mmCIF file of C-alpha atoms in Angstrom:
data_model
loop_
_atom_site.group_PDB
_atom_site.id
_atom_site.type_symbol
_atom_site.label_atom_id
_atom_site.label_comp_id
_atom_site.label_asym_id
_atom_site.label_seq_id
_atom_site.Cartn_x
_atom_site.Cartn_y
_atom_site.Cartn_z
ATOM 1 C CA UNK A 1 107.481 118.763 98.766
ATOM 2 C CA UNK A 2 108.132 121.275 101.387
ATOM 3 C CA UNK A 3 108.037 120.280 105.485
ATOM 4 C CA UNK A 4 108.147 121.773 108.430
ATOM 5 C CA UNK A 5 111.106 120.437 109.395
ATOM 6 C CA UNK A 6 110.867 121.094 113.199
ATOM 7 C CA UNK A 7 110.183 118.799 115.909
ATOM 8 C CA UNK A 8 106.966 117.844 117.774
ATOM 9 C CA UNK A 9 106.689 119.825 121.250
ATOM 10 C CA UNK A 10 107.908 117.773 123.692
ATOM 11 C CA UNK A 11 104.798 116.732 125.414
ATOM 12 C CA UNK A 12 103.257 115.244 122.260
ATOM 13 C CA UNK A 13 106.763 113.565 121.006
ATOM 14 C CA UNK A 14 107.098 111.972 124.474
ATOM 15 C CA UNK A 15 103.152 110.858 124.102
ATOM 16 C CA UNK A 16 103.703 109.618 120.472
ATOM 17 C CA UNK A 17 106.519 107.617 121.522
ATOM 18 C CA UNK A 18 104.965 106.141 124.639
ATOM 19 C CA UNK A 19 102.174 104.897 122.515
ATOM 20 C CA UNK A 20 104.594 103.287 119.695
ATOM 21 C CA UNK A 21 106.357 101.507 122.578
ATOM 22 C CA UNK A 22 103.248 100.188 123.649
ATOM 23 C CA UNK A 23 102.398 98.812 120.054
ATOM 24 C CA UNK A 24 105.245 97.841 119.633
ATOM 25 C CA UNK A 25 105.302 95.165 122.214
ATOM 26 C CA UNK A 26 102.138 94.293 120.869
ATOM 27 C CA UNK A 27 103.581 93.580 117.505
ATOM 28 C CA UNK A 28 106.838 91.883 119.256
ATOM 29 C CA UNK A 29 104.153 89.246 121.151
ATOM 30 C CA UNK A 30 102.128 88.656 117.984
ATOM 31 C CA UNK A 31 105.442 88.049 116.197
ATOM 32 C CA UNK A 32 104.845 90.477 113.515
ATOM 33 C CA UNK A 33 108.107 91.622 113.432
ATOM 34 C CA UNK A 34 110.960 91.039 110.646
ATOM 35 C CA UNK A 35 114.473 90.964 110.139
ATOM 36 C CA UNK A 36 115.145 89.764 106.706
ATOM 37 C CA UNK A 37 118.468 89.892 104.862
ATOM 38 C CA UNK A 38 117.329 90.290 101.432
ATOM 39 C CA UNK A 39 118.222 93.976 101.316
ATOM 40 C CA UNK A 40 121.735 93.537 103.519
ATOM 41 C CA UNK A 41 124.430 94.676 101.535
ATOM 42 C CA UNK A 42 122.699 96.533 98.922
ATOM 43 C CA UNK A 43 124.929 99.734 98.162
ATOM 44 C CA UNK A 44 122.239 102.943 97.708
ATOM 45 C CA UNK A 45 124.027 106.150 96.185
ATOM 46 C CA UNK A 46 122.365 109.400 96.855
ATOM 47 C CA UNK A 47 121.891 112.600 94.945
ATOM 48 C CA UNK A 48 124.697 114.069 96.782
ATOM 49 C CA UNK A 49 127.056 111.777 95.330
ATOM 50 C CA UNK A 50 127.460 109.812 98.666
ATOM 51 C CA UNK A 51 126.654 106.432 99.224
ATOM 52 C CA UNK A 52 125.905 104.184 102.574
ATOM 53 C CA UNK A 53 124.804 100.294 102.468
ATOM 54 C CA UNK A 54 122.073 98.735 104.268
ATOM 55 C CA UNK A 55 123.011 97.031 107.334
ATOM 56 C CA UNK A 56 119.527 96.222 108.923
ATOM 57 C CA UNK A 57 115.882 95.722 107.631
ATOM 58 C CA UNK A 58 112.820 95.634 109.466
ATOM 59 C CA UNK A 59 109.139 94.998 108.300
ATOM 60 C CA UNK A 60 105.759 94.381 110.095
ATOM 61 C CA UNK A 61 104.494 90.870 108.414
ATOM 62 C CA UNK A 62 101.100 91.788 106.872
ATOM 63 C CA UNK A 63 101.467 95.382 106.875
ATOM 64 C CA UNK A 64 100.275 97.239 103.549
ATOM 65 C CA UNK A 65 101.024 100.478 102.304
ATOM 66 C CA UNK A 66 97.748 101.447 100.914
ATOM 67 C CA UNK A 67 98.369 104.908 100.603
ATOM 68 C CA UNK A 68 102.289 104.480 100.386
ATOM 69 C CA UNK A 69 104.652 106.876 101.638
ATOM 70 C CA UNK A 70 108.843 106.447 101.378
ATOM 71 C CA UNK A 71 110.327 108.469 104.102
ATOM 72 C CA UNK A 72 114.244 109.658 104.043
ATOM 73 C CA UNK A 73 115.461 110.404 107.608
ATOM 74 C CA UNK A 74 119.068 111.677 107.917
ATOM 75 C CA UNK A 75 121.127 112.703 110.891
ATOM 76 C CA UNK A 76 124.821 112.271 112.118
ATOM 77 C CA UNK A 77 125.463 111.001 115.526
ATOM 78 C CA UNK A 78 127.799 113.272 117.895
ATOM 79 C CA UNK A 79 130.630 111.358 118.894
ATOM 80 C CA UNK A 80 130.827 107.906 116.962
ATOM 81 C CA UNK A 81 134.026 108.162 114.929
ATOM 82 C CA UNK A 82 136.001 105.384 113.501
ATOM 83 C CA UNK A 83 135.245 102.030 112.232
ATOM 84 C CA UNK A 84 134.952 100.142 115.962
ATOM 85 C CA UNK A 85 132.564 103.077 117.150
ATOM 86 C CA UNK A 86 130.352 102.765 114.247
ATOM 87 C CA UNK A 87 130.430 98.835 114.102
ATOM 88 C CA UNK A 88 129.031 98.814 117.978
ATOM 89 C CA UNK A 89 126.407 101.766 116.846
ATOM 90 C CA UNK A 90 125.023 99.583 114.155
ATOM 91 C CA UNK A 91 124.666 96.490 116.740
ATOM 92 C CA UNK A 92 123.263 98.907 119.349
ATOM 93 C CA UNK A 93 120.512 99.992 117.029
ATOM 94 C CA UNK A 94 118.662 97.065 116.752
ATOM 95 C CA UNK A 95 117.490 98.332 120.535
ATOM 96 C CA UNK A 96 116.011 101.124 118.955
ATOM 97 C CA UNK A 97 113.163 99.450 117.183
ATOM 98 C CA UNK A 98 110.306 100.265 119.634
ATOM 99 C CA UNK A 99 110.682 103.821 119.052
ATOM 100 C CA UNK A 100 109.495 103.230 115.519
ATOM 101 C CA UNK A 101 107.453 100.095 114.576
ATOM 102 C CA UNK A 102 104.418 100.819 116.678
ATOM 103 C CA UNK A 103 104.106 104.351 114.896
ATOM 104 C CA UNK A 104 100.836 104.176 113.305
ATOM 105 C CA UNK A 105 101.513 102.977 109.335
ATOM 106 C CA UNK A 106 104.700 101.992 109.930
ATOM 107 C CA UNK A 107 105.834 99.221 107.013
ATOM 108 C CA UNK A 108 109.195 98.632 106.701
ATOM 109 C CA UNK A 109 112.693 100.294 107.196
ATOM 110 C CA UNK A 110 116.175 100.035 105.714
ATOM 111 C CA UNK A 111 118.462 101.010 107.857
ATOM 112 C CA UNK A 112 121.926 102.665 106.186
ATOM 113 C CA UNK A 113 125.187 102.765 107.531
ATOM 114 C CA UNK A 114 127.090 106.121 107.786
ATOM 115 C CA UNK A 115 128.236 107.355 104.765
ATOM 116 C CA UNK A 116 131.318 109.111 103.507
ATOM 117 C CA UNK A 117 130.512 112.269 105.483
ATOM 118 C CA UNK A 118 129.369 110.370 108.725
ATOM 119 C CA UNK A 119 125.525 110.868 107.632
ATOM 120 C CA UNK A 120 122.940 108.149 108.921
ATOM 121 C CA UNK A 121 119.661 107.316 107.067
ATOM 122 C CA UNK A 122 116.559 105.298 107.688
ATOM 123 C CA UNK A 123 114.623 104.466 104.296
ATOM 124 C CA UNK A 124 111.211 103.709 105.473
ATOM 125 C CA UNK A 125 107.728 102.609 103.862
ATOM 126 C CA UNK A 126 104.701 104.457 105.625
ATOM 127 C CA UNK A 127 101.001 104.059 104.973
ATOM 128 C CA UNK A 128 100.322 107.394 105.084
ATOM 129 C CA UNK A 129 102.285 110.558 104.425
ATOM 130 C CA UNK A 130 100.735 112.797 107.371
ATOM 131 C CA UNK A 131 101.671 109.503 109.398
ATOM 132 C CA UNK A 132 105.255 109.553 107.599
ATOM 133 C CA UNK A 133 105.617 113.220 109.013
ATOM 134 C CA UNK A 134 104.067 112.534 112.508
ATOM 135 C CA UNK A 135 106.621 109.985 112.862
ATOM 136 C CA UNK A 136 109.676 112.161 111.745
ATOM 137 C CA UNK A 137 108.684 114.764 113.490
ATOM 138 C CA UNK A 138 108.481 112.943 117.192
ATOM 139 C CA UNK A 139 112.067 110.764 116.170
ATOM 140 C CA UNK A 140 113.551 114.021 115.801
ATOM 141 C CA UNK A 141 113.541 114.367 119.545
ATOM 142 C CA UNK A 142 114.998 111.210 120.312
ATOM 143 C CA UNK A 143 117.565 111.762 117.345
ATOM 144 C CA UNK A 144 118.201 115.396 118.861
ATOM 145 C CA UNK A 145 119.871 113.619 121.972
ATOM 146 C CA UNK A 146 122.801 112.060 120.116
ATOM 147 C CA UNK A 147 122.869 113.775 117.200
ATOM 148 C CA UNK A 148 125.270 116.726 116.195
ATOM 149 C CA UNK A 149 123.354 119.895 116.291
ATOM 150 C CA UNK A 150 121.739 120.827 112.906
ATOM 151 C CA UNK A 151 121.792 117.315 110.999
ATOM 152 C CA UNK A 152 118.723 115.899 111.497
ATOM 153 C CA UNK A 153 116.042 116.284 108.484
ATOM 154 C CA UNK A 154 114.231 114.087 106.292
ATOM 155 C CA UNK A 155 112.058 113.710 103.093
ATOM 156 C CA UNK A 156 108.424 112.543 102.753
ATOM 157 C CA UNK A 157 108.080 111.321 99.253
ATOM 158 C CA UNK A 158 104.205 110.742 99.021
ATOM 159 C CA UNK A 159 103.298 108.166 96.267
ATOM 160 C CA UNK A 160 106.500 106.060 96.732
ATOM 161 C CA UNK A 161 106.859 102.683 97.870
ATOM 162 C CA UNK A 162 110.103 102.236 99.935
ATOM 163 C CA UNK A 163 111.530 99.823 97.220
ATOM 164 C CA UNK A 164 111.248 102.647 94.518
ATOM 165 C CA UNK A 165 113.975 104.044 95.710
ATOM 166 C CA UNK A 166 116.602 101.859 94.516
ATOM 167 C CA UNK A 167 115.054 102.439 91.194
ATOM 168 C CA UNK A 168 114.978 104.905 88.947
ATOM 169 C CA UNK A 169 113.619 108.278 90.510
ATOM 170 C CA UNK A 170 114.120 110.603 87.537
ATOM 171 C CA UNK A 171 116.087 114.066 87.614
ATOM 172 C CA UNK A 172 116.537 116.806 90.183
ATOM 173 C CA UNK A 173 116.351 113.905 93.190
ATOM 174 C CA UNK A 174 116.025 116.141 96.471
ATOM 175 C CA UNK A 175 119.478 115.847 97.881
ATOM 176 C CA UNK A 176 120.056 112.676 100.435
ATOM 177 C CA UNK A 177 117.427 110.508 98.157
ATOM 178 C CA UNK A 178 118.645 107.637 96.458
ATOM 179 C CA UNK A 179 119.989 109.244 93.020
ATOM 180 C CA UNK A 180 118.840 108.426 89.045
ATOM 181 C CA UNK A 181 119.646 104.884 88.519
ATOM 182 C CA UNK A 182 119.039 104.273 92.281
ATOM 183 C CA UNK A 183 121.449 101.305 94.068
ATOM 184 C CA UNK A 184 123.728 99.077 92.977
ATOM 185 C CA UNK A 185 124.293 95.214 94.510
ATOM 186 C CA UNK A 186 127.459 95.001 96.471
ATOM 187 C CA UNK A 187 129.908 92.691 95.038
ATOM 188 C CA UNK A 188 129.938 89.420 97.294
ATOM 189 C CA UNK A 189 132.145 89.301 100.133
ATOM 190 C CA UNK A 190 132.572 90.677 103.982
ATOM 191 C CA UNK A 191 130.502 93.631 104.257
ATOM 192 C CA UNK A 192 131.966 96.637 105.366
ATOM 193 C CA UNK A 193 133.256 97.460 108.778
#
């Protein structure tokens, strides 16, 4: 599926992010946000030959995707180099949660560490492909502040649950989307740096 692959106009993105943050506060106050550890440490292999491990999972308790849509967002951070800088980013990134959980249709997200080329990914489940696209285009404005120019893109997969991305996805998976065979569970032991 081809998407426009451009950010929302700044005023529209700002309004969407403000509405999201207000909704995020309501979710926090109602204790509906969860950080389960079930998938943390799972290594995901992508069609482009790279891999990354899930370092955090965020879900909205009780949210259901009646019209499921998986979303993969990719970007490379500007100025984040070396294991310590990546560790700091992964820890700090929790503070970004209010920038997405309050968007209409958000169900869940896997946060992936940088792959071998420094590309970070978020693998999401949304209720509705149009909602996933609207989020990706609004998020673009935030990511552009900290990302290498030209490194931001996303793939919308209507009719797919996020968990489907860890199983076979068939031949011809788009670049950046988990490859056929999906993910492998990491061997027990310490998480990567």
